Tab-separated table of C-alpha atoms in Angstrom:
chain	number	residue	atom	x	y	z
A	73	UNK	CA	-63.161	-146.141	-108.155
A	74	UNK	CA	-59.540	-147.064	-107.486
A	75	UNK	CA	-58.265	-150.511	-108.299
A	76	UNK	CA	-57.657	-152.976	-105.505
A	77	UNK	CA	-54.201	-152.874	-103.995
A	78	UNK	CA	-53.406	-156.342	-102.534
A	79	UNK	CA	-52.331	-156.159	-98.933
A	80	UNK	CA	-53.643	-152.612	-98.720
A	81	UNK	CA	-52.416	-151.000	-95.500
A	82	UNK	CA	-53.781	-147.941	-93.765
A	83	UNK	CA	-52.925	-144.870	-95.810
A	84	UNK	CA	-54.739	-141.629	-95.070
A	85	UNK	CA	-54.212	-140.558	-98.695
A	86	UNK	CA	-55.887	-143.696	-100.030
A	87	UNK	CA	-58.963	-144.033	-97.860
A	88	UNK	CA	-61.900	-145.523	-99.722
A	89	UNK	CA	-65.363	-144.015	-99.963
A	90	UNK	CA	-67.917	-146.445	-98.453
A	91	UNK	CA	-69.489	-147.519	-101.745
A	92	UNK	CA	-66.077	-148.069	-103.354
A	93	UNK	CA	-64.839	-150.114	-100.401
A	94	UNK	CA	-67.897	-152.365	-100.427
A	95	UNK	CA	-67.745	-152.865	-104.203
A	96	UNK	CA	-64.017	-153.677	-104.147
A	97	UNK	CA	-64.463	-156.110	-101.292
A	98	UNK	CA	-67.489	-157.951	-102.691
A	99	UNK	CA	-65.771	-158.279	-106.069
A	100	UNK	CA	-62.586	-159.650	-104.489
A	101	UNK	CA	-64.151	-162.065	-101.987
A	102	UNK	CA	-67.655	-162.828	-103.340
A	103	UNK	CA	-69.176	-163.967	-100.028
A	104	UNK	CA	-72.185	-166.248	-100.412
A	105	UNK	CA	-74.518	-168.419	-98.317
A	106	UNK	CA	-73.181	-171.769	-97.156
A	107	UNK	CA	-76.188	-173.711	-98.441
A	108	UNK	CA	-79.947	-174.075	-98.232
A	109	UNK	CA	-82.454	-175.919	-96.094
A	110	UNK	CA	-86.199	-176.375	-95.778
A	111	UNK	CA	-88.092	-174.972	-92.821
A	112	UNK	CA	-91.736	-175.018	-91.896
A	113	UNK	CA	-93.856	-171.966	-92.528
A	114	UNK	CA	-93.996	-171.496	-88.752
A	115	UNK	CA	-90.198	-171.145	-88.654
A	116	UNK	CA	-89.782	-169.083	-91.828
A	117	UNK	CA	-90.141	-165.571	-90.376
A	118	UNK	CA	-86.894	-163.627	-90.718
A	119	UNK	CA	-85.284	-166.195	-93.007
A	120	UNK	CA	-84.181	-165.500	-96.594
A	121	UNK	CA	-85.879	-167.250	-99.498
A	122	UNK	CA	-83.587	-169.564	-101.470
A	123	UNK	CA	-86.121	-170.222	-104.247
A	124	UNK	CA	-88.725	-168.048	-105.899
A	125	UNK	CA	-92.351	-168.408	-104.791
A	126	UNK	CA	-94.346	-169.015	-107.979
A	127	UNK	CA	-98.141	-168.804	-108.176
A	128	UNK	CA	-99.703	-172.167	-109.029
A	129	UNK	CA	-102.980	-170.705	-110.249
A	130	UNK	CA	-105.171	-167.622	-110.269
A	131	UNK	CA	-105.682	-165.697	-107.035
A	132	UNK	CA	-108.488	-165.035	-106.376
A	133	UNK	CA	-109.709	-168.116	-108.179
A	134	UNK	CA	-113.095	-166.486	-108.898
A	135	UNK	CA	-114.554	-163.017	-109.285
A	136	UNK	CA	-115.233	-161.753	-105.754
A	137	UNK	CA	-117.240	-158.941	-104.233
A	138	UNK	CA	-115.504	-156.027	-102.538
A	139	UNK	CA	-118.735	-154.863	-100.855
A	140	UNK	CA	-121.665	-156.167	-98.836
A	141	UNK	CA	-124.625	-155.898	-101.153
A	142	UNK	CA	-126.197	-157.642	-104.124
A	143	UNK	CA	-124.663	-159.403	-107.115
A	144	UNK	CA	-126.364	-157.947	-110.212
A	145	UNK	CA	-126.161	-157.509	-113.959
A	146	UNK	CA	-125.014	-153.940	-114.636
A	147	UNK	CA	-127.046	-153.824	-117.826
A	148	UNK	CA	-130.280	-153.899	-115.757
A	149	UNK	CA	-129.603	-150.299	-114.641
A	150	UNK	CA	-132.065	-149.169	-111.963
A	151	UNK	CA	-134.802	-151.616	-112.869
A	152	UNK	CA	-136.384	-153.453	-109.925
A	153	UNK	CA	-134.717	-156.800	-109.251
A	154	UNK	CA	-136.029	-159.946	-107.621
A	155	UNK	CA	-133.882	-161.497	-104.877
A	156	UNK	CA	-133.312	-165.107	-105.971
A	157	UNK	CA	-130.845	-166.310	-103.374
A	158	UNK	CA	-127.927	-165.568	-101.059
A	159	UNK	CA	-124.249	-166.325	-101.493
A	160	UNK	CA	-122.412	-167.619	-98.447
A	161	UNK	CA	-118.747	-167.150	-97.693
A	162	UNK	CA	-116.713	-170.221	-98.549
A	163	UNK	CA	-119.433	-171.663	-100.760
A	164	UNK	CA	-120.325	-171.611	-104.447
A	165	UNK	CA	-123.273	-169.452	-105.538
A	166	UNK	CA	-126.616	-171.316	-105.545
A	167	UNK	CA	-126.957	-170.903	-109.294
A	168	UNK	CA	-126.679	-168.468	-112.220
A	169	UNK	CA	-128.151	-164.988	-112.244
A	170	UNK	CA	-130.720	-163.912	-114.800
A	171	UNK	CA	-132.051	-160.572	-116.021
A	172	UNK	CA	-133.576	-158.339	-113.335
A	173	UNK	CA	-132.415	-160.702	-110.591
A	174	UNK	CA	-130.136	-160.156	-107.599
A	175	UNK	CA	-128.366	-162.302	-105.015
A	176	UNK	CA	-127.243	-161.205	-101.584
A	177	UNK	CA	-123.469	-161.264	-101.387
A	178	UNK	CA	-120.976	-160.522	-98.585
A	179	UNK	CA	-117.580	-158.880	-99.015
A	180	UNK	CA	-115.364	-161.591	-100.466
A	181	UNK	CA	-118.245	-163.668	-101.773
A	182	UNK	CA	-118.005	-165.376	-105.195
A	183	UNK	CA	-120.075	-163.783	-107.960
A	184	UNK	CA	-122.583	-166.094	-109.645
A	185	UNK	CA	-122.530	-166.772	-113.357
A	186	UNK	CA	-124.289	-163.944	-115.167
A	187	UNK	CA	-123.410	-161.243	-112.610
A	188	UNK	CA	-120.809	-158.644	-113.488
A	189	UNK	CA	-121.111	-156.089	-110.677
A	190	UNK	CA	-122.082	-155.645	-107.044
A	191	UNK	CA	-124.659	-153.108	-105.929
A	192	UNK	CA	-123.756	-151.897	-102.415
A	193	UNK	CA	-126.466	-152.489	-99.844
A	194	UNK	CA	-126.598	-148.766	-99.089
A	195	UNK	CA	-127.586	-148.087	-102.719
A	196	UNK	CA	-130.676	-150.264	-102.516
A	197	UNK	CA	-134.165	-150.228	-101.037
A	198	UNK	CA	-135.477	-153.684	-100.199
A	199	UNK	CA	-139.182	-154.502	-100.230
A	200	UNK	CA	-141.485	-157.416	-101.044
A	201	UNK	CA	-138.682	-159.873	-101.855
A	202	UNK	CA	-136.897	-157.560	-104.207
A	203	UNK	CA	-134.662	-154.479	-104.384
A	204	UNK	CA	-134.832	-151.139	-106.062
A	205	UNK	CA	-131.528	-149.513	-106.970
A	206	UNK	CA	-130.896	-145.901	-106.008
A	207	UNK	CA	-127.730	-145.822	-108.155
A	208	UNK	CA	-126.320	-147.623	-111.135
A	209	UNK	CA	-123.151	-149.714	-111.261
A	210	UNK	CA	-120.715	-150.132	-114.128
A	211	UNK	CA	-119.427	-153.500	-115.321
A	212	UNK	CA	-116.822	-154.900	-112.876
A	213	UNK	CA	-117.684	-152.257	-110.289
A	214	UNK	CA	-117.109	-153.417	-106.691
A	215	UNK	CA	-115.603	-156.652	-108.015
A	216	UNK	CA	-112.118	-158.131	-107.664
A	217	UNK	CA	-111.593	-160.052	-110.921
A	218	UNK	CA	-110.285	-163.594	-111.036
A	219	UNK	CA	-106.463	-163.531	-111.062
A	220	UNK	CA	-106.315	-159.846	-110.126
A	221	UNK	CA	-103.835	-160.576	-107.300
A	222	UNK	CA	-101.728	-163.362	-108.828
A	223	UNK	CA	-101.827	-165.427	-112.004
A	224	UNK	CA	-100.398	-168.878	-112.671
A	225	UNK	CA	-96.657	-168.627	-113.247
A	226	UNK	CA	-96.216	-165.249	-111.567
A	227	UNK	CA	-92.925	-165.066	-109.641
A	228	UNK	CA	-94.452	-163.379	-106.623
A	229	UNK	CA	-91.390	-163.493	-104.339
A	230	UNK	CA	-87.864	-163.820	-105.663
A	231	UNK	CA	-85.017	-165.714	-104.031
A	232	UNK	CA	-82.963	-163.422	-101.819
A	233	UNK	CA	-85.955	-161.778	-100.172
A	234	UNK	CA	-86.199	-161.782	-96.391
A	235	UNK	CA	-89.456	-163.237	-95.131
A	236	UNK	CA	-91.567	-160.836	-93.116
A	237	UNK	CA	-95.238	-160.781	-92.230
A	238	UNK	CA	-96.368	-159.876	-95.762
A	239	UNK	CA	-94.212	-162.610	-97.297
A	240	UNK	CA	-95.616	-165.177	-94.859
A	241	UNK	CA	-99.103	-164.254	-96.055
A	242	UNK	CA	-98.126	-164.888	-99.675
A	243	UNK	CA	-96.441	-168.203	-98.890
A	244	UNK	CA	-99.461	-169.380	-96.932
A	245	UNK	CA	-101.825	-168.295	-99.717
A	246	UNK	CA	-99.787	-170.392	-102.162
A	247	UNK	CA	-99.953	-173.380	-99.826
A	248	UNK	CA	-96.188	-173.497	-99.239
A	249	UNK	CA	-96.005	-175.141	-95.834
A	250	UNK	CA	-92.309	-175.994	-96.371
A	251	UNK	CA	-90.070	-173.167	-97.507
A	252	UNK	CA	-86.614	-173.283	-99.102
A	253	UNK	CA	-84.353	-170.802	-97.298
A	254	UNK	CA	-80.649	-170.079	-97.096
A	255	UNK	CA	-78.833	-171.372	-94.062
A	256	UNK	CA	-78.170	-168.757	-91.432
A	257	UNK	CA	-74.499	-167.795	-91.474
A	258	UNK	CA	-72.581	-168.394	-88.277
A	259	UNK	CA	-70.493	-165.365	-87.347
A	260	UNK	CA	-67.885	-165.458	-84.600
A	261	UNK	CA	-67.471	-162.306	-82.497
A	262	UNK	CA	-64.119	-161.453	-80.930
A	263	UNK	CA	-63.402	-158.430	-78.733
A	264	UNK	CA	-59.806	-157.275	-78.512
A	265	UNK	CA	-58.166	-155.009	-75.953
A	266	UNK	CA	-56.187	-155.166	-72.729
A	267	UNK	CA	-58.664	-152.771	-71.123
A	268	UNK	CA	-61.689	-155.079	-71.424
A	269	UNK	CA	-63.196	-157.102	-68.585
A	270	UNK	CA	-66.240	-159.361	-68.263
A	271	UNK	CA	-69.634	-157.722	-68.162
A	272	UNK	CA	-70.171	-158.908	-64.595
A	273	UNK	CA	-66.845	-157.505	-63.406
A	274	UNK	CA	-66.075	-154.244	-61.617
A	275	UNK	CA	-63.805	-152.056	-63.792
A	276	UNK	CA	-60.576	-150.840	-62.296
A	277	UNK	CA	-58.673	-147.774	-63.402
A	278	UNK	CA	-58.541	-147.653	-67.199
A	279	UNK	CA	-60.757	-150.731	-67.597
A	280	UNK	CA	-64.179	-151.006	-69.290
A	281	UNK	CA	-66.752	-153.759	-69.507
A	282	UNK	CA	-66.844	-155.628	-72.800
A	283	UNK	CA	-70.051	-154.088	-74.181
A	284	UNK	CA	-69.140	-154.090	-77.872
A	285	UNK	CA	-69.552	-157.836	-78.297
A	286	UNK	CA	-73.188	-157.592	-77.191
A	287	UNK	CA	-73.945	-154.653	-79.464
A	288	UNK	CA	-72.358	-156.427	-82.413
A	289	UNK	CA	-74.095	-159.706	-81.551
A	290	UNK	CA	-77.438	-157.900	-81.534
A	291	UNK	CA	-76.712	-156.239	-84.861
A	292	UNK	CA	-75.691	-159.552	-86.414
A	293	UNK	CA	-78.789	-161.304	-85.074
A	294	UNK	CA	-80.884	-158.517	-86.577
A	295	UNK	CA	-79.250	-159.240	-89.928
A	296	UNK	CA	-80.162	-162.928	-89.684
A	297	UNK	CA	-76.984	-164.510	-88.314
A	298	UNK	CA	-76.231	-167.082	-85.642
A	299	UNK	CA	-73.656	-165.566	-83.317
A	300	UNK	CA	-70.712	-167.493	-81.862
A	301	UNK	CA	-69.081	-165.709	-78.921
A	302	UNK	CA	-65.341	-166.334	-78.615
A	303	UNK	CA	-63.085	-165.334	-75.702
A	304	UNK	CA	-61.525	-161.905	-75.759
A	305	UNK	CA	-58.048	-161.404	-77.159
A	306	UNK	CA	-55.362	-159.289	-75.547
A	307	UNK	CA	-53.513	-156.741	-77.659
A	308	UNK	CA	-51.007	-159.283	-78.929
A	309	UNK	CA	-50.713	-160.307	-82.586
A	310	UNK	CA	-50.363	-164.017	-81.883
A	311	UNK	CA	-53.358	-164.092	-79.551
A	312	UNK	CA	-55.564	-162.167	-81.966
A	313	UNK	CA	-54.446	-164.441	-84.814
A	314	UNK	CA	-55.314	-167.490	-82.724
A	315	UNK	CA	-58.787	-166.141	-81.982
A	316	UNK	CA	-59.400	-165.430	-85.656
A	317	UNK	CA	-58.321	-168.979	-86.472
A	318	UNK	CA	-60.748	-170.318	-83.872
A	319	UNK	CA	-63.494	-168.229	-85.429
A	320	UNK	CA	-62.750	-169.440	-88.951
A	321	UNK	CA	-63.038	-173.047	-87.776
A	322	UNK	CA	-66.252	-172.451	-85.817
A	323	UNK	CA	-68.092	-170.095	-88.136
A	324	UNK	CA	-68.538	-168.741	-91.649
A	325	UNK	CA	-67.100	-165.327	-90.792
A	326	UNK	CA	-65.343	-163.465	-87.998
A	327	UNK	CA	-66.067	-159.970	-86.716
A	328	UNK	CA	-63.580	-158.298	-84.373
A	329	UNK	CA	-63.855	-155.066	-82.454
A	330	UNK	CA	-60.844	-152.988	-81.521
A	331	UNK	CA	-57.251	-153.126	-82.688
A	332	UNK	CA	-57.894	-151.940	-86.251
A	333	UNK	CA	-56.382	-148.463	-86.037
A	334	UNK	CA	-52.764	-147.452	-86.477
A	335	UNK	CA	-51.601	-147.244	-82.879
A	336	UNK	CA	-48.709	-149.268	-81.532
A	337	UNK	CA	-51.098	-151.809	-79.977
A	338	UNK	CA	-53.532	-152.125	-82.892
A	339	UNK	CA	-52.611	-155.540	-84.226
A	340	UNK	CA	-55.705	-156.830	-86.072
A	341	UNK	CA	-54.426	-156.097	-89.617
A	342	UNK	CA	-51.112	-157.829	-88.911
A	343	UNK	CA	-52.863	-160.804	-87.334
A	344	UNK	CA	-55.113	-161.210	-90.365
A	345	UNK	CA	-52.246	-160.981	-92.820
A	346	UNK	CA	-50.549	-163.933	-91.163
A	347	UNK	CA	-53.454	-166.288	-91.844
A	348	UNK	CA	-53.634	-166.482	-95.627
A	349	UNK	CA	-54.892	-164.876	-98.830
A	350	UNK	CA	-56.458	-162.587	-99.770
A	351	UNK	CA	-55.931	-161.096	-96.302
A	352	UNK	CA	-56.677	-157.417	-95.831
A	353	UNK	CA	-58.585	-156.072	-98.832
A	354	UNK	CA	-59.540	-152.671	-97.435
A	355	UNK	CA	-58.019	-150.882	-94.444
A	356	UNK	CA	-59.438	-147.449	-93.840
A	357	UNK	CA	-62.591	-145.673	-94.969
A	358	UNK	CA	-63.294	-142.042	-95.702
A	359	UNK	CA	-66.001	-141.988	-93.036
A	360	UNK	CA	-66.756	-140.747	-89.557
A	361	UNK	CA	-67.067	-142.588	-87.277
A	362	UNK	CA	-65.164	-145.711	-88.236
A	363	UNK	CA	-62.183	-144.594	-90.310
A	364	UNK	CA	-59.873	-147.533	-89.348
A	365	UNK	CA	-62.305	-150.281	-90.449
A	366	UNK	CA	-60.738	-153.470	-91.875
A	367	UNK	CA	-62.417	-155.610	-94.539
A	368	UNK	CA	-60.504	-158.832	-95.033
A	369	UNK	CA	-60.969	-162.503	-95.848
A	370	UNK	CA	-59.183	-165.798	-95.476
A	371	UNK	CA	-60.206	-167.750	-98.536
A	372	UNK	CA	-63.931	-167.062	-98.945
A	373	UNK	CA	-64.485	-166.409	-95.232
A	374	UNK	CA	-64.915	-162.738	-94.361
A	375	UNK	CA	-62.938	-161.258	-91.484
A	376	UNK	CA	-64.152	-157.806	-90.501
A	377	UNK	CA	-62.254	-155.550	-88.127
A	378	UNK	CA	-64.495	-152.920	-86.547
A	379	UNK	CA	-63.222	-149.975	-84.513
A	380	UNK	CA	-63.123	-150.350	-80.743
A	381	UNK	CA	-65.233	-147.300	-79.920
A	382	UNK	CA	-68.841	-148.378	-79.304
A	383	UNK	CA	-70.554	-145.875	-81.593
A	384	UNK	CA	-68.052	-146.500	-84.382
A	385	UNK	CA	-68.338	-150.287	-84.126
A	386	UNK	CA	-72.119	-150.495	-84.330
A	387	UNK	CA	-72.422	-147.767	-86.953
A	388	UNK	CA	-69.888	-149.391	-89.273
A	389	UNK	CA	-71.500	-152.792	-88.803
A	390	UNK	CA	-74.821	-151.320	-89.876
A	391	UNK	CA	-73.684	-148.958	-92.633
A	392	UNK	CA	-70.771	-150.894	-94.163
A	393	UNK	CA	-70.261	-154.442	-92.910
A	394	UNK	CA	-73.958	-155.251	-93.217
A	395	UNK	CA	-73.420	-155.449	-96.987
A	396	UNK	CA	-70.999	-158.328	-96.441
A	397	UNK	CA	-73.274	-159.991	-93.899
A	398	UNK	CA	-76.298	-159.749	-96.201
A	399	UNK	CA	-74.294	-161.471	-98.939
A	400	UNK	CA	-73.652	-164.335	-96.512
A	401	UNK	CA	-77.362	-164.567	-95.683
A	402	UNK	CA	-78.342	-164.551	-99.368
A	403	UNK	CA	-80.438	-161.417	-98.977
A	404	UNK	CA	-80.444	-159.372	-102.183
A	405	UNK	CA	-83.259	-156.961	-101.418
A	406	UNK	CA	-82.274	-155.035	-98.323
A	407	UNK	CA	-85.288	-153.800	-96.392
A	408	UNK	CA	-83.864	-150.873	-94.475
A	409	UNK	CA	-86.097	-148.845	-92.202
A	410	UNK	CA	-85.603	-145.214	-93.200
A	411	UNK	CA	-87.793	-142.524	-91.655
A	412	UNK	CA	-88.414	-139.356	-93.634
A	413	UNK	CA	-88.049	-136.210	-91.548
A	414	UNK	CA	-87.092	-132.553	-91.686
A	415	UNK	CA	-83.774	-131.353	-90.246
A	416	UNK	CA	-84.536	-129.242	-87.175
A	417	UNK	CA	-80.885	-128.174	-87.081
A	418	UNK	CA	-78.019	-128.467	-89.571
A	419	UNK	CA	-76.427	-131.913	-89.944
A	420	UNK	CA	-72.741	-131.239	-90.565
A	421	UNK	CA	-70.077	-133.430	-92.129
A	422	UNK	CA	-66.803	-132.852	-93.929
A	423	UNK	CA	-66.265	-132.162	-97.612
A	424	UNK	CA	-65.342	-135.340	-99.466
A	425	UNK	CA	-66.206	-137.588	-96.529
A	426	UNK	CA	-69.254	-139.584	-95.474
A	427	UNK	CA	-70.443	-138.936	-91.948
A	428	UNK	CA	-73.004	-141.029	-90.115
A	429	UNK	CA	-74.577	-138.591	-87.683
A	430	UNK	CA	-76.741	-140.030	-84.864
A	431	UNK	CA	-80.166	-138.426	-84.765
A	432	UNK	CA	-83.302	-138.305	-82.655
A	433	UNK	CA	-86.797	-137.928	-84.058
A	434	UNK	CA	-89.159	-135.365	-82.597
A	435	UNK	CA	-92.388	-135.762	-84.512
A	436	UNK	CA	-91.631	-134.807	-88.113
A	437	UNK	CA	-88.248	-133.329	-87.199
A	438	UNK	CA	-84.797	-134.874	-86.790
A	439	UNK	CA	-82.098	-133.418	-84.557
A	440	UNK	CA	-78.413	-134.386	-84.613
A	441	UNK	CA	-76.711	-135.713	-81.498
A	442	UNK	CA	-73.157	-134.706	-80.679
A	443	UNK	CA	-71.002	-137.426	-82.195
A	444	UNK	CA	-68.773	-138.958	-79.524
A	445	UNK	CA	-67.713	-142.341	-80.852
A	446	UNK	CA	-66.440	-143.466	-77.437
A	447	UNK	CA	-69.844	-143.048	-75.762
A	448	UNK	CA	-71.631	-146.338	-75.186
A	449	UNK	CA	-75.050	-144.777	-74.577
A	450	UNK	CA	-75.088	-142.524	-77.647
A	451	UNK	CA	-76.779	-144.917	-80.044
A	452	UNK	CA	-79.223	-146.086	-77.389
A	453	UNK	CA	-80.418	-142.478	-77.201
A	454	UNK	CA	-80.578	-142.141	-81.007
A	455	UNK	CA	-83.438	-143.199	-83.260
A	456	UNK	CA	-80.959	-143.883	-86.072
A	457	UNK	CA	-78.435	-141.982	-88.126
A	458	UNK	CA	-78.401	-139.513	-91.008
A	459	UNK	CA	-75.896	-139.948	-93.834
A	460	UNK	CA	-74.146	-136.650	-94.574
A	461	UNK	CA	-71.861	-136.137	-97.570
A	462	UNK	CA	-69.624	-136.598	-99.322
A	463	UNK	CA	-71.317	-133.713	-101.172
A	464	UNK	CA	-72.795	-131.515	-99.852
A	465	UNK	CA	-71.105	-131.598	-96.466
A	466	UNK	CA	-74.043	-129.952	-94.682
A	467	UNK	CA	-77.750	-130.673	-94.613
A	468	UNK	CA	-79.290	-127.364	-93.687
A	469	UNK	CA	-82.126	-126.878	-91.217
A	470	UNK	CA	-85.465	-127.265	-92.963
A	471	UNK	CA	-84.132	-129.720	-95.560
A	472	UNK	CA	-85.524	-133.266	-95.827
A	473	UNK	CA	-83.444	-136.035	-94.237
A	474	UNK	CA	-83.688	-139.803	-94.006
A	475	UNK	CA	-83.074	-141.323	-90.594
A	476	UNK	CA	-81.726	-144.861	-90.987
A	477	UNK	CA	-82.745	-147.238	-88.208
A	478	UNK	CA	-80.103	-149.672	-86.958
A	479	UNK	CA	-80.719	-153.286	-88.002
A	480	UNK	CA	-80.153	-154.584	-84.491
A	481	UNK	CA	-82.860	-152.422	-82.938
A	482	UNK	CA	-86.325	-153.813	-82.300
């Protein structure tokens, strides 16, 4: 990995590989959450834990049955047993169990003292107030032991984990009705370009509706951010710099689309450099789409310049910039949705480069879509993307592939 070059400008001979760029940036800027807060369990879904969830006791608290049947002593073998009671859900057993005795027990019921196994109802014949076993059970068979799920002091969920349905179940089981979470980062979104008009407008010759801001806003919301929409900026350095300044005052980070390349009207890098250190940390990635990406910061506040082409912007947000955003959210255990499939056709890249190739799933097979970074509808037609390269540069038909789902998709 090459060392950081302060004020790095776009140089096609010094383009960073994605992993190198992310590592250099995170080491230079060290983005972090802005603080913590407590939320109710009802509001915790999708938030990121700021403190570990620690078990306060044994779960389950007692030995429990995994079957509908009879609580028994395994040592009694197939000897006839007298039914001496019934165990109800949510209640303690009526008493201890003696030799050659049995108690009715439902799935999840608490075993009585003296019992060490559960005889399934289908392995019994009931008559005259007793049962005869048609099979034997071993000690602990059909039983969930006390503490088998969690024990006192277990760190069940670590800080930095995003709370989903499974995590909510754990928190509720532990009785955590108030949850410590990281504050959601506020991220300002700025579109740049003289060609952009409002979504409700009718484009004239050479004009396009400002769709990127909505794609990026959706991707950021999917990553756990609060989005602040700022007015568009024309392709003028001073105007772009002013918008970035507005974003830095209103939010924890700024994401721009457009103006990051090397054309005469691509002014985002220059606008960033005029605002303070460290400025531009990385300009240019050895990727397709998204080569002219800018990773910058003013103080500890990230400023990310995404390409203007729709496919490039959303892909780079998901594949590259999401690492910066997750650091702001406090998430340390990324839960990416990756679908295993088989390549129905070759997925082609370029030697030494990383290509993010849009793909559609057809049952167990994945097919590449023609990569046109300027097409707005391309990613809406894709089920995700396949990472190709840097070595090998081709994933042949019949080979396994992982299709990465975009974070902003439902």
